[in-house]
Amino acid sequence: MSLQEFNMSIAGEWTGANSGKVFESLDPATASPWAQFPDADESDVNRAVEAADRVFKSSEWRSINATARGKLLRKLGDLVAQNIETLAQLESRDNGKLIRETRAQVNYLPEFFYYTAGLADKVEGETLPLDKTDMMAYTIREPLGVVAAIIPWNSPLYLTAIKLAPALAAGNTIVLKPSEHASATLIELVKLAELAGIPKGVVSVVTGFGPSTGAALSSHPLVRKVAFTGGAATAKHVIRSSAENFAKLSLELGGKSPQIVFEDADLDSALNGIVAGIFAASGQSCVAGSRLLIQRSVYNKFLDALVEKASKIKIGDPALDESEMGPMATAQQLAVVESFVEQAKKQGAKLRLGGERADLEKGWYYQPTIFECAANSDYLMQEEVFGPVAAVIPFDTEEEALAMANDSNYGLAAGVWTRDIARAHRVARDVHSGIIWVNTYRVVSAMASIGGYKHSGYGRESGIDSVLAYTERKTVWINLSSDPMSDPFVMR
Ligand code: TXE
């Protein structure tokens, strides 16, 4: 079967790589190539960034004021809304995520554009209440310049929307670098941006590999901010390369998010929440609730029910509506999961379910897997798998649960299951994570920020201040005095 061929968009031109090189993307459901993308090298990245910088400084882009930029984003939201099924099918094909999940995600995607569009002309400066009577000062929020958005494969459209929308709302230009494993939908999104009337070169997309295309982009001297979502190891490269140019950074990395189930919880509801947390998207979610802390008094009963429920999950083709768990997105990720499972077994973790590839003819499928761990310091309790592997441990008291929840390098998300309202708020206050869900899990909203503590990264995306993260504050001083400047050698 012939491969679907995609081009990149650089400075508004649809093009291949300078070198003519291409790479193939594999369909996770079949492990066969289905599409082909340009393999951008440094020269292609230079073209994209230089064009983005030129456009940023152009009178055309500068003359499009914040209200008009908001309208462009609303139009882009409308176009996404008109293309939900196409985008959902494409993303599902590319990264193996269930169609029911990508459909729901893309269905909500326009809201990120609409909400952020509304913020565009609400970015205000301040007049400062100075302690100097002969001075006045005010601030201006300015765009940064060229933004580089480096995107992973697990939710490309969503993770791009929360970067692209605020970056444009603030008046920046942007170069997108999708994952080499899932580039297709970002290319489609750039086509929609063009149709929306966003001027040529404001949004470019370069496709290719991390160490070449990604590194060239994140270290480019004209890039003023790198908005990165991906793994912690890669983030360290990005931090180092951005250091050369003092580019700003936002980093949304992985997690080992705890789900804490108290004995007074609605256990049926908690069961669904736990399954959603770790087995939805085959565990390939930055907020996966991969550490289950269960109060000892309900531990056996709850765990048995979880094993029973997880064993009935329908693994299958992501394109089918009845499938509940699709494949791992890449062969590498499948190997990562297998290696974690081996290590956990070696360390003596008790396997309660799964622990093997799923028995399908082709594709990178893995079974829902549950391990009981002896200590929170166990490898599986501490390291992110990014797969359908739950690590379970009992606790006795709230204090102990909190200590375990916080004993982690990560701090992206957490879940707490309890009917005790005071306890819910206490745990929400005391858990060190950027998000905590009470009696629910994996809910997102354009109005709510996401981002982590510690090794889960820094900066926040989405929400009311998302646009500010793509601006720089300038202070303007006005001398109100008619007297001449006095002593030049004294700070005033
Ligand atoms: O991500 P990478 P990978 C975690 C998860 C997973 C691990 C590795 O634990 O097992 O990361 O996954 C680009 N300079 N998450 O290898 O490498 C790359 O091309 C600049 C968590 O897929 O972080 C891609 O576009 N860029 C996560 C993007 O970085 C580079 C989602 C992310 O890829 C680069 C995915 C470099 N040197 C994985 N090297 C989440 N937070 O949701 C790679 N890239």
Coordinates of C-alpha atoms and ligand atoms in Angstrom, one line a residue:
M1 CA 0.0 0.0 0.0
S2 CA 1.3 3.4 -0.9
L3 CA 2.3 5.8 1.9
Q4 CA 0.4 9.0 2.6
E5 CA 2.9 11.8 1.9
F6 CA 3.0 15.0 4.0
N7 CA 5.0 18.2 3.6
M8 CA 6.1 20.8 6.1
S9 CA 5.0 24.4 6.2
I10 CA 7.9 26.9 6.3
A11 CA 7.2 30.6 5.9
G12 CA 3.8 29.7 4.5
E13 CA 5.2 27.5 1.8
W14 CA 4.5 23.7 1.7
T15 CA 7.8 22.0 1.2
G16 CA 10.0 19.0 1.6
A17 CA 13.3 19.0 3.4
N18 CA 16.3 20.8 1.8
S19 CA 18.1 17.5 1.7
G20 CA 15.1 15.7 0.1
K21 CA 15.2 13.2 2.9
V22 CA 12.0 11.7 4.4
F23 CA 11.1 9.3 7.2
E24 CA 8.3 6.9 7.7
S25 CA 5.8 6.8 10.5
L26 CA 4.4 3.5 11.6
D27 CA 0.8 2.7 12.5
P28 CA 0.9 1.4 16.1
A29 CA -2.1 -0.9 15.4
T30 CA -0.3 -2.8 12.6
A31 CA 3.4 -1.8 13.2
S32 CA 3.5 -1.0 9.4
P33 CA 4.5 2.3 7.8
W34 CA 1.5 4.4 6.7
A35 CA 2.9 7.9 6.2
Q36 CA 6.0 9.8 5.1
F37 CA 7.3 13.1 6.4
P38 CA 10.2 15.4 5.4
D39 CA 13.2 14.9 7.6
A40 CA 14.1 18.5 8.4
D41 CA 17.8 19.3 9.2
E42 CA 19.3 22.4 10.6
S43 CA 19.0 24.3 7.3
D44 CA 15.2 23.7 7.2
V45 CA 14.9 24.8 10.9
N46 CA 16.9 27.9 10.1
R47 CA 14.6 28.8 7.3
A48 CA 11.5 28.3 9.5
V49 CA 12.9 30.3 12.4
E50 CA 14.3 33.1 10.3
A51 CA 11.0 33.5 8.5
A52 CA 9.1 33.4 11.9
D53 CA 11.5 36.2 13.1
R54 CA 11.0 38.2 10.0
V55 CA 7.2 37.9 10.2
F56 CA 7.3 38.7 13.9
K57 CA 9.0 42.0 13.1
S58 CA 6.9 42.7 10.0
S59 CA 4.3 45.5 9.9
E60 CA 1.7 43.1 8.6
W61 CA 1.8 41.0 11.8
R62 CA 2.4 44.0 14.1
S63 CA -0.7 45.7 12.7
I64 CA -3.0 42.8 13.6
N65 CA -4.0 44.0 17.0
A66 CA -5.0 41.8 20.0
T67 CA -8.7 41.9 19.2
A68 CA -8.0 40.9 15.6
R69 CA -5.7 38.1 16.8
G70 CA -8.5 36.9 19.0
K71 CA -10.8 36.7 16.0
L72 CA -8.2 34.7 14.0
L73 CA -8.0 32.2 16.9
R74 CA -11.8 32.0 17.0
K75 CA -11.9 31.2 13.3
L76 CA -9.2 28.6 13.8
G77 CA -11.4 27.1 16.6
D78 CA -14.4 27.0 14.2
L79 CA -12.3 25.3 11.5
V80 CA -11.2 22.7 14.0
A81 CA -14.8 22.2 15.0
Q82 CA -15.7 21.6 11.4
N83 CA -12.9 18.9 11.0
I84 CA -13.3 16.9 14.2
E85 CA -13.8 13.5 12.7
T86 CA -10.9 13.9 10.2
L87 CA -8.5 15.1 12.8
A88 CA -9.6 12.5 15.3
Q89 CA -9.2 9.7 12.8
L90 CA -5.7 11.0 11.7
E91 CA -4.4 11.3 15.3
S92 CA -5.7 7.8 16.2
R93 CA -4.0 6.4 13.1
D94 CA -0.8 8.1 13.9
N95 CA -0.4 7.4 17.6
G96 CA -2.7 4.5 18.2
K97 CA -4.9 6.2 20.6
L98 CA -8.5 5.0 20.8
I99 CA -10.8 6.8 18.3
R100 CA -13.3 7.3 21.2
E101 CA -10.6 9.2 23.1
T102 CA -9.2 11.3 20.2
R103 CA -12.8 12.1 19.1
A104 CA -13.5 13.4 22.6
Q105 CA -10.3 15.3 22.8
V106 CA -10.6 17.0 19.4
N107 CA -14.3 17.7 20.2
Y108 CA -13.1 19.8 23.1
L109 CA -10.2 21.3 21.2
P110 CA -12.0 24.4 19.9
E111 CA -12.7 25.5 23.4
F112 CA -8.9 26.1 23.9
F113 CA -9.0 28.4 20.9
Y114 CA -12.2 30.2 21.9
Y115 CA -11.2 30.7 25.5
T116 CA -7.7 31.9 24.6
A117 CA -9.1 34.1 21.9
G118 CA -11.2 35.9 24.6
L119 CA -8.0 36.5 26.6
A120 CA -6.1 38.1 23.7
D121 CA -7.3 41.6 24.3
K122 CA -7.5 41.4 28.0
V123 CA -3.7 41.5 28.5
E124 CA -3.3 44.7 30.3
G125 CA -0.5 46.8 31.6
E126 CA -0.5 48.4 35.0
T127 CA 0.1 51.9 36.3
L128 CA 2.4 51.5 39.3
P129 CA 1.7 53.1 42.7
L130 CA 5.2 54.6 43.0
D131 CA 6.9 55.8 46.2
K132 CA 8.3 58.7 44.1
T133 CA 6.1 61.7 43.7
D134 CA 7.9 63.2 40.7
M135 CA 7.7 60.0 38.7
M136 CA 5.1 57.9 37.0
A137 CA 5.6 54.4 35.7
Y138 CA 3.4 52.0 33.8
T139 CA 4.0 48.6 32.3
I140 CA 3.4 47.2 28.8
R141 CA 3.1 43.5 28.1
E142 CA 5.0 42.6 24.9
P143 CA 5.2 39.4 22.8
L144 CA 8.5 37.6 23.1
G145 CA 9.3 36.9 19.4
V146 CA 9.7 33.4 17.9
V147 CA 8.3 30.5 20.1
A148 CA 9.4 26.9 19.5
A149 CA 6.8 24.4 20.5
I150 CA 8.2 20.9 20.9
I151 CA 5.4 18.3 21.1
P152 CA 5.3 14.6 22.0
W153 CA 3.3 11.9 20.4
N154 CA 0.7 11.1 23.1
S155 CA -1.8 14.0 22.5
P156 CA -0.3 16.1 19.8
L157 CA -3.3 18.4 19.0
Y158 CA -4.2 19.1 22.6
L159 CA -0.6 19.7 23.7
T160 CA -0.1 22.0 20.7
A161 CA -3.3 24.0 21.2
I162 CA -2.3 25.0 24.7
K163 CA 0.9 26.4 23.3
L164 CA -0.2 27.8 19.9
A165 CA -3.3 29.6 21.1
P166 CA -1.6 31.7 23.9
A167 CA 1.5 32.3 21.8
L168 CA -0.5 33.8 19.0
A169 CA -2.9 35.6 21.3
A170 CA 0.1 37.5 22.7
G171 CA 1.4 38.3 19.3
N172 CA 4.3 35.9 18.9
T173 CA 5.1 33.7 15.9
I174 CA 5.6 30.0 16.4
V175 CA 7.5 27.0 14.9
L176 CA 6.0 23.6 15.8
K177 CA 8.1 20.5 16.0
P178 CA 5.8 17.4 16.3
S179 CA 7.1 14.1 17.5
E180 CA 8.7 11.9 14.8
H181 CA 6.1 9.3 15.8
A182 CA 3.0 11.5 15.4
S183 CA 3.4 14.5 13.0
A184 CA 0.3 14.3 10.8
T185 CA -2.3 16.2 12.8
L186 CA 0.0 19.2 13.5
I187 CA 0.4 19.5 9.7
E188 CA -3.4 19.5 9.3
L189 CA -3.7 22.1 12.1
V190 CA -1.3 24.4 10.3
K191 CA -3.4 24.0 7.1
L192 CA -6.4 25.1 9.2
A193 CA -4.4 28.1 10.6
E194 CA -3.7 29.1 7.0
L195 CA -7.4 28.8 6.1
A196 CA -8.3 30.9 9.2
G197 CA -6.3 33.7 7.7
I198 CA -3.4 33.7 10.0
P199 CA -0.6 35.3 7.9
K200 CA 2.0 33.2 6.2
G201 CA 5.0 32.4 8.3
V202 CA 3.3 33.1 11.7
V203 CA 2.8 29.4 12.2
S204 CA 5.4 26.9 10.7
V205 CA 5.8 23.2 11.2
V206 CA 9.1 21.3 10.8
T207 CA 9.1 17.5 11.0
G208 CA 12.0 15.3 12.0
F209 CA 13.8 13.7 14.8
G210 CA 14.6 15.0 18.3
P211 CA 18.4 15.1 18.3
S212 CA 18.5 16.8 14.9
T213 CA 15.4 18.8 14.1
G214 CA 14.4 19.3 17.8
A215 CA 17.9 20.2 19.0
A216 CA 18.4 22.7 16.1
L217 CA 15.1 24.4 17.0
S218 CA 15.5 24.6 20.7
S219 CA 19.0 26.0 20.4
H220 CA 18.3 28.5 17.6
P221 CA 19.5 31.9 18.6
L222 CA 16.4 33.6 17.4
V223 CA 14.0 31.5 19.5
R224 CA 12.9 33.5 22.5
K225 CA 10.8 30.7 24.2
V226 CA 10.8 27.0 24.0
A227 CA 7.5 25.4 25.1
F228 CA 8.3 21.7 25.6
T229 CA 6.2 18.7 26.5
G230 CA 8.0 15.4 26.7
G231 CA 10.3 13.3 28.8
A232 CA 12.5 14.5 31.7
A233 CA 15.7 13.3 30.0
T234 CA 15.0 15.2 26.8
A235 CA 14.0 18.2 28.8
K236 CA 17.5 18.4 30.3
H237 CA 18.9 18.7 26.7
V238 CA 16.3 21.4 26.0
I239 CA 17.3 23.3 29.1
R240 CA 21.0 23.2 28.1
S241 CA 20.4 24.3 24.6
S242 CA 18.1 27.1 25.6
A243 CA 20.7 28.3 28.0
E244 CA 22.9 29.3 25.1
N245 CA 20.4 32.0 24.1
F246 CA 18.6 32.6 27.4
A247 CA 15.4 31.5 25.8
K248 CA 12.5 31.2 28.2
L249 CA 11.2 27.8 28.9
S250 CA 8.0 26.0 29.9
L251 CA 8.5 22.3 30.6
E252 CA 5.6 19.9 31.0
L253 CA 7.2 16.5 31.7
G254 CA 6.1 13.2 33.1
G255 CA 4.8 12.1 36.4
K256 CA 4.3 9.2 38.9
S257 CA 1.0 10.5 40.0
P258 CA -0.5 9.0 43.2
Q259 CA -4.2 8.0 43.5
I260 CA -5.1 7.8 47.1
V261 CA -8.1 5.7 48.0
F262 CA -9.5 6.1 51.6
E263 CA -11.7 3.6 53.2
D264 CA -14.7 6.0 53.3
A265 CA -14.6 6.5 49.5
D266 CA -17.3 5.5 47.1
L267 CA -15.3 2.5 46.1
D268 CA -17.2 1.8 42.8
S269 CA -16.6 5.3 41.7
A270 CA -12.9 5.1 42.8
L271 CA -12.5 1.9 40.8
N272 CA -13.6 3.7 37.6
G273 CA -11.3 6.6 38.4
I274 CA -8.4 4.3 39.0
V275 CA -9.0 2.4 35.8
A276 CA -9.3 5.8 33.9
G277 CA -6.2 7.0 35.5
I278 CA -3.8 4.2 34.5
F279 CA -5.4 2.2 31.7
A280 CA -7.0 4.9 29.6
A281 CA -4.7 5.8 26.7
S282 CA -2.8 2.6 27.7
G283 CA -1.2 4.6 30.4
Q284 CA 0.5 6.9 27.9
S285 CA -0.5 10.0 29.6
C286 CA 1.6 12.5 31.5
V287 CA -1.0 12.6 34.3
A288 CA -1.4 8.8 34.5
G289 CA -2.3 7.8 38.0
S290 CA 0.3 5.1 38.2
R291 CA 0.8 4.8 42.0
L292 CA -2.2 3.5 43.8
L293 CA -2.2 4.1 47.5
I294 CA -5.1 2.2 49.1
Q295 CA -6.1 2.3 52.8
R296 CA -5.3 -1.1 54.4
S297 CA -8.9 -1.7 55.7
V298 CA -10.2 -1.9 52.1
Y299 CA -7.0 -2.9 50.4
N300 CA -7.7 -6.6 49.6
K301 CA -11.3 -6.0 48.6
F302 CA -10.5 -3.0 46.4
L303 CA -7.5 -4.6 44.8
D304 CA -9.4 -7.8 44.0
A305 CA -12.1 -5.7 42.4
L306 CA -9.6 -3.7 40.4
V307 CA -7.9 -6.8 39.1
E308 CA -11.3 -8.2 38.1
K309 CA -12.3 -5.0 36.3
A310 CA -8.9 -4.5 34.6
S311 CA -8.9 -8.1 33.4
K312 CA -12.1 -7.4 31.4
I313 CA -10.7 -4.4 29.5
K314 CA -11.2 -4.9 25.8
I315 CA -7.9 -4.5 24.1
G316 CA -8.2 -3.9 20.4
D317 CA -7.9 -1.9 17.2
P318 CA -8.0 1.8 18.2
A319 CA -10.3 2.5 15.2
L320 CA -13.1 0.4 16.7
D321 CA -15.6 2.1 19.0
E322 CA -15.8 -0.9 21.3
S323 CA -12.0 -1.0 22.0
E324 CA -11.1 0.2 25.5
M325 CA -7.3 -0.1 25.3
G326 CA -5.3 0.4 22.2
P327 CA -1.6 -0.3 21.4
M328 CA 1.5 1.4 22.8
A329 CA 2.3 4.3 20.4
T330 CA 5.8 3.1 19.5
A331 CA 7.9 0.0 19.5
Q332 CA 10.3 1.8 21.8
Q333 CA 7.5 2.5 24.3
L334 CA 6.5 -1.2 24.2
A335 CA 10.1 -2.1 25.0
V336 CA 10.2 0.4 27.8
V337 CA 7.1 -1.2 29.4
E338 CA 8.6 -4.7 29.0
S339 CA 11.8 -3.6 30.6
F340 CA 9.9 -2.0 33.6
V341 CA 7.9 -5.2 34.1
E342 CA 11.1 -7.3 34.1
Q343 CA 12.8 -5.0 36.6
A344 CA 9.7 -5.0 38.9
K345 CA 9.6 -8.8 38.9
K346 CA 13.3 -8.9 39.7
Q347 CA 12.8 -6.6 42.6
G348 CA 10.1 -8.9 44.0
A349 CA 7.0 -6.9 43.2
K350 CA 4.0 -9.2 43.2
L351 CA 2.3 -9.5 39.8
R352 CA -1.5 -9.5 40.1
L353 CA -2.5 -9.0 36.5
G354 CA -1.0 -8.9 33.0
G355 CA 2.8 -8.5 32.7
E356 CA 2.9 -9.6 29.1
R357 CA 2.2 -8.4 25.6
A358 CA -1.5 -8.8 24.6
D359 CA -2.1 -11.6 22.2
L360 CA -3.1 -9.8 19.0
E361 CA -1.9 -10.7 15.6
K362 CA 0.0 -7.5 15.0
G363 CA 0.6 -4.1 16.6
W364 CA 2.3 -3.1 19.9
Y365 CA -0.4 -4.1 22.4
Y366 CA 0.3 -4.7 26.1
Q367 CA -1.9 -6.1 28.8
P368 CA -3.3 -4.0 31.6
T369 CA -0.8 -4.8 34.4
I370 CA -1.0 -4.5 38.2
F371 CA 1.8 -5.0 40.6
E372 CA 1.7 -5.0 44.4
C373 CA 4.8 -3.2 45.8
A374 CA 6.4 -3.6 49.2
A375 CA 7.8 -0.1 49.7
N376 CA 7.3 3.4 48.2
S377 CA 11.0 3.4 47.4
D378 CA 10.6 0.4 45.0
Y379 CA 11.7 1.1 41.4
L380 CA 8.1 0.8 40.1
M381 CA 6.7 3.2 42.7
Q382 CA 9.3 5.8 41.7
E383 CA 9.9 5.7 38.0
E384 CA 7.5 6.7 35.2
V385 CA 6.6 3.8 32.9
F386 CA 4.3 5.6 30.5
G387 CA 2.3 2.4 30.0
P388 CA -0.6 0.4 31.4
V389 CA 1.3 -0.6 34.6
A390 CA -0.1 0.2 38.0
A391 CA 2.0 0.0 41.2
V392 CA -0.1 -0.6 44.3
I393 CA 0.7 -0.2 48.0
P394 CA -1.4 -0.1 51.2
F395 CA -1.3 2.6 53.8
D396 CA -2.7 3.0 57.3
T397 CA -3.1 6.7 58.0
E398 CA -3.7 9.9 56.1
E399 CA -0.3 11.1 57.3
E400 CA 1.4 8.0 55.9
A401 CA -0.5 8.3 52.6
L402 CA 0.6 12.0 52.3
A403 CA 4.2 11.1 53.1
M404 CA 4.2 8.4 50.4
A405 CA 2.4 10.6 47.8
N406 CA 5.0 13.3 48.3
D407 CA 8.0 11.0 48.4
S408 CA 8.6 11.2 44.6
N409 CA 10.7 13.2 42.3
Y410 CA 7.6 14.0 40.3
G411 CA 4.7 16.3 41.1
L412 CA 2.4 16.6 38.2
A413 CA -1.0 15.3 39.3
A414 CA -2.8 13.3 42.1
G415 CA -6.2 11.9 42.9
V416 CA -7.9 11.5 46.2
W417 CA -11.0 9.4 46.8
T418 CA -12.9 10.1 50.0
R419 CA -16.3 11.2 51.2
D420 CA -14.8 13.2 54.1
I421 CA -14.8 16.8 52.9
A422 CA -12.3 18.1 55.4
R423 CA -9.9 15.3 54.5
A424 CA -10.3 16.0 50.8
H425 CA -9.3 19.6 51.3
R426 CA -6.4 18.7 53.6
V427 CA -5.0 16.3 51.1
A428 CA -5.5 18.7 48.3
R429 CA -3.5 21.3 50.3
D430 CA -0.7 19.0 51.3
V431 CA 0.0 17.0 48.2
H432 CA 2.9 18.5 46.1
S433 CA 1.5 18.4 42.6
G434 CA 0.3 20.9 40.0
I435 CA -3.2 19.3 39.8
I436 CA -5.2 17.3 42.3
W437 CA -8.5 15.7 41.4
V438 CA -11.0 14.9 44.2
N439 CA -13.3 12.0 43.5
T440 CA -12.6 12.3 39.8
Y441 CA -9.5 12.0 37.5
R442 CA -8.1 13.2 34.1
V443 CA -10.5 16.1 33.7
V444 CA -9.2 19.1 31.7
S445 CA -10.5 22.5 30.9
A446 CA -9.3 25.5 29.0
M447 CA -9.9 27.5 32.2
A448 CA -7.6 25.3 34.4
S449 CA -3.9 25.3 34.3
I450 CA -1.7 22.2 34.0
G451 CA 2.0 21.9 34.9
G452 CA 4.1 20.3 37.6
Y453 CA 6.4 20.5 40.5
K454 CA 9.9 19.1 40.8
H455 CA 10.9 16.8 37.9
S456 CA 7.5 17.2 36.3
G457 CA 8.8 20.6 35.0
Y458 CA 8.0 24.2 35.4
G459 CA 5.7 26.8 34.0
R460 CA 1.9 26.4 33.6
E461 CA -0.1 26.0 30.5
S462 CA -3.8 26.6 29.8
G463 CA -6.0 28.8 32.1
I464 CA -6.3 32.5 32.7
D465 CA -2.6 33.4 32.8
S466 CA -1.6 31.3 29.9
V467 CA -1.2 34.2 27.5
L468 CA 1.0 36.1 30.1
A469 CA 3.5 33.3 29.9
Y470 CA 4.1 34.3 26.3
T471 CA 4.8 38.0 27.1
E472 CA 7.5 40.1 28.6
R473 CA 6.8 43.0 30.9
K474 CA 8.3 46.3 30.1
T475 CA 8.3 49.2 32.6
V476 CA 8.1 52.7 31.2
W477 CA 9.3 55.6 33.5
I478 CA 8.1 59.2 33.0
N479 CA 9.7 62.0 34.8
L480 CA 6.8 64.3 36.0
S481 CA 9.2 67.0 37.3
S482 CA 10.0 70.1 35.3
D483 CA 13.3 70.4 37.2
P484 CA 16.4 69.3 35.4
M485 CA 18.0 65.9 36.2
S486 CA 20.0 66.3 39.4
D487 CA 23.2 64.5 40.6
P488 CA 24.1 62.0 37.8
F489 CA 26.0 59.8 40.2
V490 CA 23.2 59.0 42.6
M491 CA 20.5 56.4 41.9
R492 CA 17.1 58.1 42.1
Ligands
TXE1 O1 9.8 11.7 24.4 P1 10.8 12.9 24.1 P2 9.8 10.2 24.0 C1 7.9 10.6 28.7 C2 7.6 9.1 28.9 C3 8.4 8.4 27.7 C4 9.6 9.3 27.7 C5 10.3 9.3 26.4 O2 8.1 8.6 30.1 O3 8.7 7.1 28.0 O4 9.1 10.6 28.0 O5 9.4 9.5 25.3 C6 11.7 15.9 20.8 N1 16.1 18.4 21.6 N2 6.9 11.3 28.0 O6 11.2 9.7 23.6 O7 12.1 12.4 23.6 C7 11.0 14.8 20.2 O8 11.4 14.7 18.8 C8 14.9 18.9 21.3 C9 6.1 12.2 28.8 O9 8.9 10.0 22.9 O10 10.8 13.7 25.3 C10 9.6 15.0 20.5 O11 9.1 16.0 19.5 N3 13.9 18.1 21.1 C11 5.3 13.1 27.9 C12 9.6 15.6 21.9 O12 11.0 16.1 22.0 C13 14.0 16.8 21.3 C14 4.9 12.7 26.6 C15 9.3 14.7 23.0 O13 10.1 13.6 22.9 C16 15.2 16.2 21.6 C17 5.8 11.8 25.9 C18 16.4 17.1 21.7 N4 17.6 16.6 22.0 C19 6.8 11.1 26.6 N5 15.1 14.9 21.7 C20 4.3 13.9 28.6 N6 4.7 14.8 29.5 O14 3.1 13.9 28.3 C21 13.8 14.6 21.4 N7 13.1 15.8 21.2

